[in-house]
XYZ file of C-alpha atoms in Angstrom:
448
model
C 0.141 20.264 -4.046
C -0.547 19.426 -0.442
C 1.301 20.782 2.557
C 1.837 18.501 5.541
C 2.227 20.159 8.959
C 4.605 18.198 11.166
C 2.979 19.454 14.371
C 0.724 22.262 15.473
C 3.610 24.102 17.030
C 5.171 27.172 15.488
C 4.990 26.242 11.789
C 2.786 29.159 10.734
C 1.586 32.276 12.519
C -1.961 31.594 11.341
C -2.067 28.543 13.600
C -1.370 30.507 16.780
C -5.012 30.572 17.919
C -5.449 26.838 17.326
C -2.181 26.116 19.128
C -3.464 27.939 22.177
C -6.642 25.892 22.130
C -4.712 22.627 21.950
C -2.530 23.586 24.916
C -5.442 24.954 26.921
C -7.519 21.832 26.242
C -4.881 19.501 27.637
C -4.743 18.030 31.079
C -1.064 18.442 31.795
C -0.017 15.226 30.003
C 1.985 15.480 26.797
C 1.265 13.389 23.700
C 3.756 10.687 24.643
C 2.228 9.987 28.031
C -1.279 10.009 26.546
C -0.318 7.522 23.841
C 0.882 5.073 26.472
C -2.776 4.586 27.472
C -4.062 4.157 23.894
C -2.277 1.241 22.250
C -3.034 -1.704 19.968
C -0.350 -4.385 20.203
C -0.385 -5.749 16.664
C 2.625 -7.988 17.298
C 0.365 -10.544 19.015
C -1.523 -11.524 15.869
C -5.324 -11.477 15.946
C -6.630 -8.762 18.244
C -10.032 -7.278 19.019
C -10.565 -4.056 17.061
C -10.276 -0.876 19.120
C -13.572 1.079 19.361
C -13.053 4.549 17.902
C -15.517 7.411 17.428
C -15.085 9.667 14.380
C -17.772 12.390 14.336
C -18.174 14.529 11.235
C -15.617 17.316 11.210
C -17.013 20.757 12.004
C -17.210 23.710 9.637
C -18.484 27.284 9.451
C -20.897 26.843 6.519
C -22.584 24.254 4.353
C -19.550 23.753 2.140
C -17.066 23.109 4.936
C -19.594 21.000 6.856
C -20.091 18.827 3.775
C -16.340 18.523 3.384
C -16.065 17.641 7.073
C -18.476 14.740 6.609
C -16.447 13.496 3.669
C -13.128 13.743 5.514
C -14.464 11.873 8.545
C -15.917 9.211 6.247
C -12.592 8.544 4.528
C -10.742 8.371 7.857
C -13.326 5.915 9.170
C -13.146 3.745 6.055
C -9.344 3.647 6.229
C -9.138 2.721 9.892
C -12.135 0.379 9.854
C -10.836 -1.387 6.753
C -7.578 -2.216 8.522
C -9.399 -4.608 10.845
C -7.694 -3.035 13.874
C -10.373 -0.415 14.570
C -14.147 -0.592 15.001
C -15.708 2.719 14.006
C -18.727 3.346 16.226
C -22.104 4.164 14.685
C -22.574 7.925 14.343
C -26.252 7.585 15.230
C -25.198 6.924 18.825
C -23.066 10.058 19.186
C -24.425 12.560 21.743
C -21.576 15.101 21.768
C -21.566 17.094 18.468
C -18.081 18.726 18.832
C -18.902 21.599 16.442
C -15.389 23.134 16.443
C -11.846 22.055 17.098
C -11.893 24.224 20.231
C -14.808 22.281 21.769
C -13.751 20.105 24.665
C -15.200 16.585 24.440
C -17.679 15.482 27.070
C -15.756 12.350 27.925
C -18.517 10.662 29.995
C -20.731 10.642 26.887
C -18.029 8.915 24.862
C -17.150 6.487 27.647
C -20.797 5.457 27.760
C -20.386 4.257 24.145
C -17.228 2.369 25.138
C -15.217 4.521 22.737
C -11.546 4.203 23.584
C -10.378 6.755 21.011
C -12.067 9.889 19.682
C -11.171 11.888 16.577
C -12.248 15.524 16.612
C -11.781 17.733 13.570
C -12.682 20.891 11.705
C -12.462 22.165 8.133
C -11.740 25.860 7.597
C -11.854 27.755 4.291
C -8.849 30.088 3.925
C -8.957 33.452 2.093
C -6.686 32.121 -0.688
C -9.130 29.303 -1.514
C -7.259 26.531 0.260
C -8.600 24.422 3.104
C -7.135 23.892 6.547
C -8.108 20.494 7.917
C -7.216 20.056 11.579
C -7.841 17.219 13.999
C -7.228 16.069 17.565
C -6.972 12.459 18.708
C -8.237 11.860 22.257
C -7.714 8.980 24.651
C -11.283 8.821 25.957
C -10.707 6.886 29.189
C -7.641 8.916 30.163
C -9.312 12.160 29.061
C -6.091 13.311 27.374
C -5.049 14.383 23.915
C -2.780 11.924 22.120
C -2.161 13.849 18.913
C -3.032 17.054 17.073
C -2.158 18.219 13.552
C -3.351 20.359 10.674
C -2.991 20.099 6.906
C -3.393 22.933 4.413
C -4.532 21.681 1.014
C -6.139 22.667 -2.241
C -9.824 21.682 -2.186
C -9.280 18.822 -4.641
C -6.696 17.279 -2.298
C -8.984 16.822 0.687
C -8.972 13.023 0.302
C -5.201 12.900 0.629
C -5.369 14.960 3.827
C -7.893 12.448 5.193
C -5.559 9.551 4.347
C -2.674 11.355 6.085
C -4.789 11.822 9.204
C -5.683 8.123 9.167
C -1.961 7.294 8.869
C -1.191 9.542 11.851
C -3.838 7.839 13.991
C -2.811 4.345 12.919
C 0.828 5.039 13.811
C 0.008 6.757 17.116
C -2.084 3.826 18.340
C -0.295 0.818 16.812
C 3.282 2.108 16.808
C 3.586 0.978 13.160
C 3.673 3.167 10.067
C 0.410 3.647 8.213
C -0.324 2.779 4.599
C -3.358 4.860 3.634
C -1.624 7.736 1.792
C -0.599 5.442 -1.050
C -1.497 4.376 -4.576
C -2.081 1.001 -6.166
C -1.174 0.486 -9.809
C -2.871 -2.397 -11.611
C -3.897 -3.816 -14.975
C -7.397 -2.742 -16.058
C -8.934 -5.498 -18.192
C -11.798 -5.221 -20.687
C -13.130 -7.216 -23.620
C -13.870 -10.897 -24.218
C -11.640 -13.606 -22.768
C -10.142 -14.430 -26.164
C -9.310 -10.804 -26.978
C -8.489 -8.990 -23.741
C -7.460 -5.354 -23.638
C -5.123 -4.720 -20.694
C -4.178 -1.162 -19.793
C -2.081 0.415 -17.073
C -4.257 1.991 -14.361
C -3.783 3.648 -10.977
C -5.959 4.524 -7.983
C -5.793 5.471 -4.323
C -5.392 2.461 -2.044
C -9.098 2.631 -1.142
C -10.225 2.510 -4.790
C -10.853 6.245 -5.243
C -9.527 8.358 -8.130
C -9.215 5.526 -10.627
C -7.653 6.486 -13.946
C -6.067 4.859 -16.984
C -2.415 5.763 -17.556
C -1.727 3.972 -20.846
C -3.909 4.985 -23.770
C -2.042 3.626 -26.807
C -1.256 0.143 -25.530
C -3.589 -2.831 -25.520
C -1.555 -5.413 -23.598
C 0.200 -4.294 -20.408
C 1.618 -6.618 -17.756
C 3.380 -6.616 -14.368
C 3.466 -2.923 -13.371
C 5.771 -2.095 -10.434
C 6.498 1.118 -8.495
C 9.869 2.774 -8.020
C 10.980 3.542 -4.432
C 10.059 7.204 -5.007
C 6.460 6.236 -5.947
C 6.821 8.563 -8.958
C 7.747 6.011 -11.624
C 6.275 2.708 -12.755
C 8.020 0.022 -14.719
C 5.922 -2.386 -16.764
C 5.952 -4.784 -19.684
C 3.988 -3.982 -22.843
C 3.533 -6.055 -25.989
C 3.527 -4.165 -29.289
C 3.170 -6.195 -32.492
C 3.986 -9.276 -30.454
C 7.288 -7.872 -29.163
C 7.677 -7.356 -25.386
C 9.067 -3.969 -24.395
C 9.804 -2.653 -20.930
C 8.896 0.944 -20.164
C 9.379 3.469 -17.397
C 6.352 5.711 -16.848
C 6.517 8.971 -14.890
C 3.205 9.456 -13.085
C 3.539 13.219 -12.618
C 4.574 14.110 -16.176
C 2.980 11.232 -18.083
C 6.279 10.698 -19.899
C 6.978 7.160 -21.053
C 10.538 5.955 -21.653
C 11.566 2.741 -23.365
C 13.875 0.741 -21.138
C 14.595 -1.910 -23.746
C 13.385 -4.658 -26.071
C 13.736 -8.052 -24.428
C 12.411 -10.889 -26.598
C 11.297 -13.817 -24.470
C 11.254 -11.839 -21.217
C 8.811 -13.398 -18.771
C 8.376 -10.666 -16.162
C 8.820 -6.915 -16.108
C 11.623 -5.654 -13.890
C 11.473 -4.594 -10.278
C 13.392 -1.624 -8.938
C 16.235 -1.946 -6.483
C 15.654 -0.233 -3.120
C 17.814 2.731 -4.189
C 15.938 3.077 -7.488
C 19.121 2.959 -9.585
C 18.797 -0.605 -10.851
C 16.157 -3.051 -11.975
C 16.201 -6.814 -11.870
C 14.444 -8.943 -14.457
C 14.159 -12.419 -15.923
C 15.119 -12.641 -19.556
C 15.226 -15.472 -22.087
C 18.514 -15.453 -23.921
C 20.243 -18.212 -25.890
C 17.375 -20.553 -25.118
C 17.549 -20.124 -21.331
C 15.764 -17.857 -18.865
C 18.069 -16.215 -16.334
C 18.042 -13.247 -13.975
C 19.683 -10.012 -15.065
C 20.294 -6.711 -13.318
C 20.253 -3.473 -15.328
C 21.852 -0.205 -14.271
C 19.336 2.494 -15.197
C 22.076 5.098 -15.653
C 24.196 3.132 -18.112
C 21.532 0.687 -19.414
C 24.094 -2.066 -18.944
C 22.686 -5.470 -18.026
C 24.609 -7.932 -15.839
C 23.727 -11.617 -15.713
C 23.176 -12.886 -12.149
C 22.217 -16.563 -12.539
C 23.683 -19.277 -14.727
C 21.632 -22.451 -14.613
C 19.812 -24.550 -17.232
C 16.561 -24.187 -15.253
C 14.082 -21.306 -15.567
C 14.760 -18.505 -13.048
C 12.025 -15.859 -12.805
C 10.131 -13.400 -10.564
C 13.040 -11.718 -8.770
C 12.519 -9.330 -5.847
C 15.118 -7.440 -3.790
C 15.337 -7.442 -0.020
C 14.756 -3.956 1.498
C 18.498 -3.449 2.061
C 19.317 -4.530 -1.500
C 21.739 -7.218 -0.319
C 19.659 -10.257 -1.274
C 17.221 -11.373 -3.954
C 14.390 -13.878 -3.799
C 13.155 -15.602 -6.961
C 11.455 -18.776 -8.125
C 13.088 -21.515 -10.153
C 12.472 -25.089 -11.264
C 16.118 -26.017 -10.816
C 15.136 -28.521 -8.112
C 12.632 -30.310 -10.337
C 9.575 -28.208 -9.482
C 8.833 -24.498 -9.168
C 10.140 -23.372 -5.762
C 11.425 -20.263 -3.974
C 15.080 -19.373 -3.588
C 17.185 -16.664 -1.982
C 20.630 -15.528 -3.116
C 23.046 -12.652 -2.592
C 22.572 -9.609 -4.803
C 25.587 -10.596 -6.939
C 24.071 -14.018 -7.701
C 26.140 -16.019 -5.219
C 24.955 -18.209 -2.354
C 21.735 -19.571 -3.902
C 19.589 -21.404 -1.331
C 16.162 -22.989 -1.637
C 13.697 -21.829 1.047
C 10.324 -23.428 0.133
C 9.797 -27.087 1.074
C 6.028 -27.354 1.574
C 3.579 -29.316 -0.556
C 2.849 -27.804 -3.963
C 4.709 -25.312 -6.119
C 5.554 -21.688 -5.392
C 5.801 -18.492 -7.462
C 5.864 -14.665 -7.429
C 7.921 -14.134 -4.245
C 7.987 -10.565 -2.925
C 10.181 -9.411 -0.052
C 8.398 -7.495 2.707
C 9.371 -3.821 3.197
C 10.105 -4.778 6.821
C 12.566 -7.419 5.658
C 11.108 -10.169 7.851
C 8.829 -12.056 5.451
C 8.473 -13.133 1.836
C 4.990 -13.280 0.299
C 4.235 -15.796 -2.435
C 1.662 -17.516 -4.611
C 1.293 -21.259 -4.028
C -0.348 -23.877 -6.246
C -1.552 -27.161 -4.780
C -4.295 -29.624 -5.704
C -5.823 -27.369 -8.334
C -6.134 -24.449 -5.891
C -4.142 -21.242 -5.509
C -2.987 -19.699 -2.230
C -1.508 -16.399 -1.056
C 0.918 -16.914 1.816
C 3.970 -15.637 3.651
C 7.063 -17.266 5.109
C 10.161 -16.105 6.929
C 13.171 -15.370 4.765
C 14.718 -18.738 5.671
C 11.533 -20.554 4.613
C 10.231 -21.274 8.121
C 6.857 -20.242 9.522
C 4.802 -20.620 6.333
C 1.265 -19.252 6.735
C -1.584 -19.168 4.214
C -3.604 -15.936 4.181
C -6.049 -16.531 1.323
C -7.050 -19.214 -1.160
C -9.276 -19.660 -4.175
C -9.718 -20.966 -7.705
C -7.142 -18.342 -8.744
C -5.458 -15.960 -6.309
C -2.169 -14.523 -7.440
C 0.319 -11.659 -7.477
C 0.785 -10.453 -3.879
C 2.202 -6.967 -3.298
C 3.057 -5.413 0.070
C 1.721 -2.224 1.614
C 4.640 -0.023 2.706
C 4.271 -0.946 6.385
C 4.628 -4.678 5.673
C 1.368 -5.553 7.466
C -1.081 -5.771 4.552
C -1.007 -7.349 1.088
C -2.943 -6.726 -2.098
C -3.525 -9.431 -4.716
C -6.078 -10.395 -7.327
C -8.711 -13.104 -7.235
C -10.681 -14.778 -10.007
C -13.290 -17.453 -9.423
C -14.089 -20.088 -12.019
C -16.986 -18.148 -13.535
C -16.055 -14.723 -12.169
C -14.026 -11.682 -13.097
C -10.528 -10.790 -11.891
C -10.889 -8.503 -8.882
C -8.462 -6.840 -6.480
C -8.367 -7.693 -2.777
C -6.394 -6.783 0.327
C -5.656 -9.008 3.323
C -3.714 -8.456 6.522
C -1.072 -10.750 7.994
C -3.578 -12.492 10.245
C -5.607 -13.592 7.224
C -8.721 -12.568 9.175
C -9.390 -9.267 7.435
C -9.833 -9.667 3.687
C -11.812 -7.211 1.582
C -12.403 -6.403 -2.061
C -11.333 -3.153 -3.725
C -13.965 -2.159 -6.257
C -12.758 -1.070 -9.699
C -14.661 0.198 -12.729
C -13.195 -2.586 -14.888
C -11.930 -6.065 -14.242
C -8.533 -5.772 -12.593
C -5.414 -7.856 -12.028
C -1.726 -7.711 -11.112
C -1.802 -4.962 -8.445
C 1.312 -3.298 -7.005
C 1.302 -1.118 -3.905
C 3.260 2.142 -3.836
C 5.465 3.415 -1.019
C 4.018 6.254 1.048
C 3.541 9.232 -1.245
C 6.080 12.064 -1.016
């Protein structure tokens, strides 16, 4: 378990000394006025990354100092990997900041052109837990923008670091972070003609990779529930596709149903009570919605074409899907009850795997054109199409919970399937290393 402290103030008597230091170290400006000076406007598209200094967190002994280096490293990797921050080289730091009570020497940091400074400390508590505290400083204003502490078990230090990175990202950009999350994916091994595909999960930065399915050899299309505690996926056993619900915390697997001919595993509704799926029945592939409480399936589309890849809008009122009902594979939007079907993709090529953004403003997709694959986004009415990535095979976009970053998988002609992330500018793409070949990623909501 990990305990998140909402603020420094008044949540635990043991924080009283640190609270006093935070107040005494201020300059009379509260956090809101300080944040006004330290802002990245990410609504303007491509922007220069903000220079930020993240010294190693302090500690009282070798163990906490080592942990402090690790925590600072994870925070730096998170923020630097977003493309919005440029983490300054630690070799240039002149101000060591040994404790959380140490006041920064702002001229030293201004000389490095650092606009933001993260100061932190790791403390070992008598009960074996760790208290990881930090302060975010606006270097040029000389004011504190944010200060928090997290109390965690030692094996949860990475999650505390991700939470701190989320705090900093939100304080400076005004948007929610996405670092305290998981990515579920398909781990692939074996020769091309006899692939073993298992359900796997990891932190969004590639740490803590583990296999979740041990008895299955062919797993496809894993998707998270809104609670981030359950995964739905499709598994083939003796050639029969079955859809399962998997509880991450308990490891319990529950059969949702046998659906011969089903083409894609279901996606959860925003409230988590329903799933939507494409299912072949009576020689035709249509979209169905299943109530998880009653296990009753309701047919939503009725057309001789193939309707697949459904995804709910964040408010649950609409569904996007792809269909060849217009003569080629294109994207459509309809009401949640199946009415009001409208085509939204009209560009060159064919379109697939639409996924509605958590923000509700965009739909991500895979596009095929001229023997190449593309990952792109468009507005929900089909306007404003933008391509973010392309390759021999790029497929399966999935949104980070803040709607600013996508994960997908890439495979070159002679390469291995590998996971990538890219932001909405298309300028910041990076690989996520995995211990096996990997495909079909899905991003979780922020962890509870």
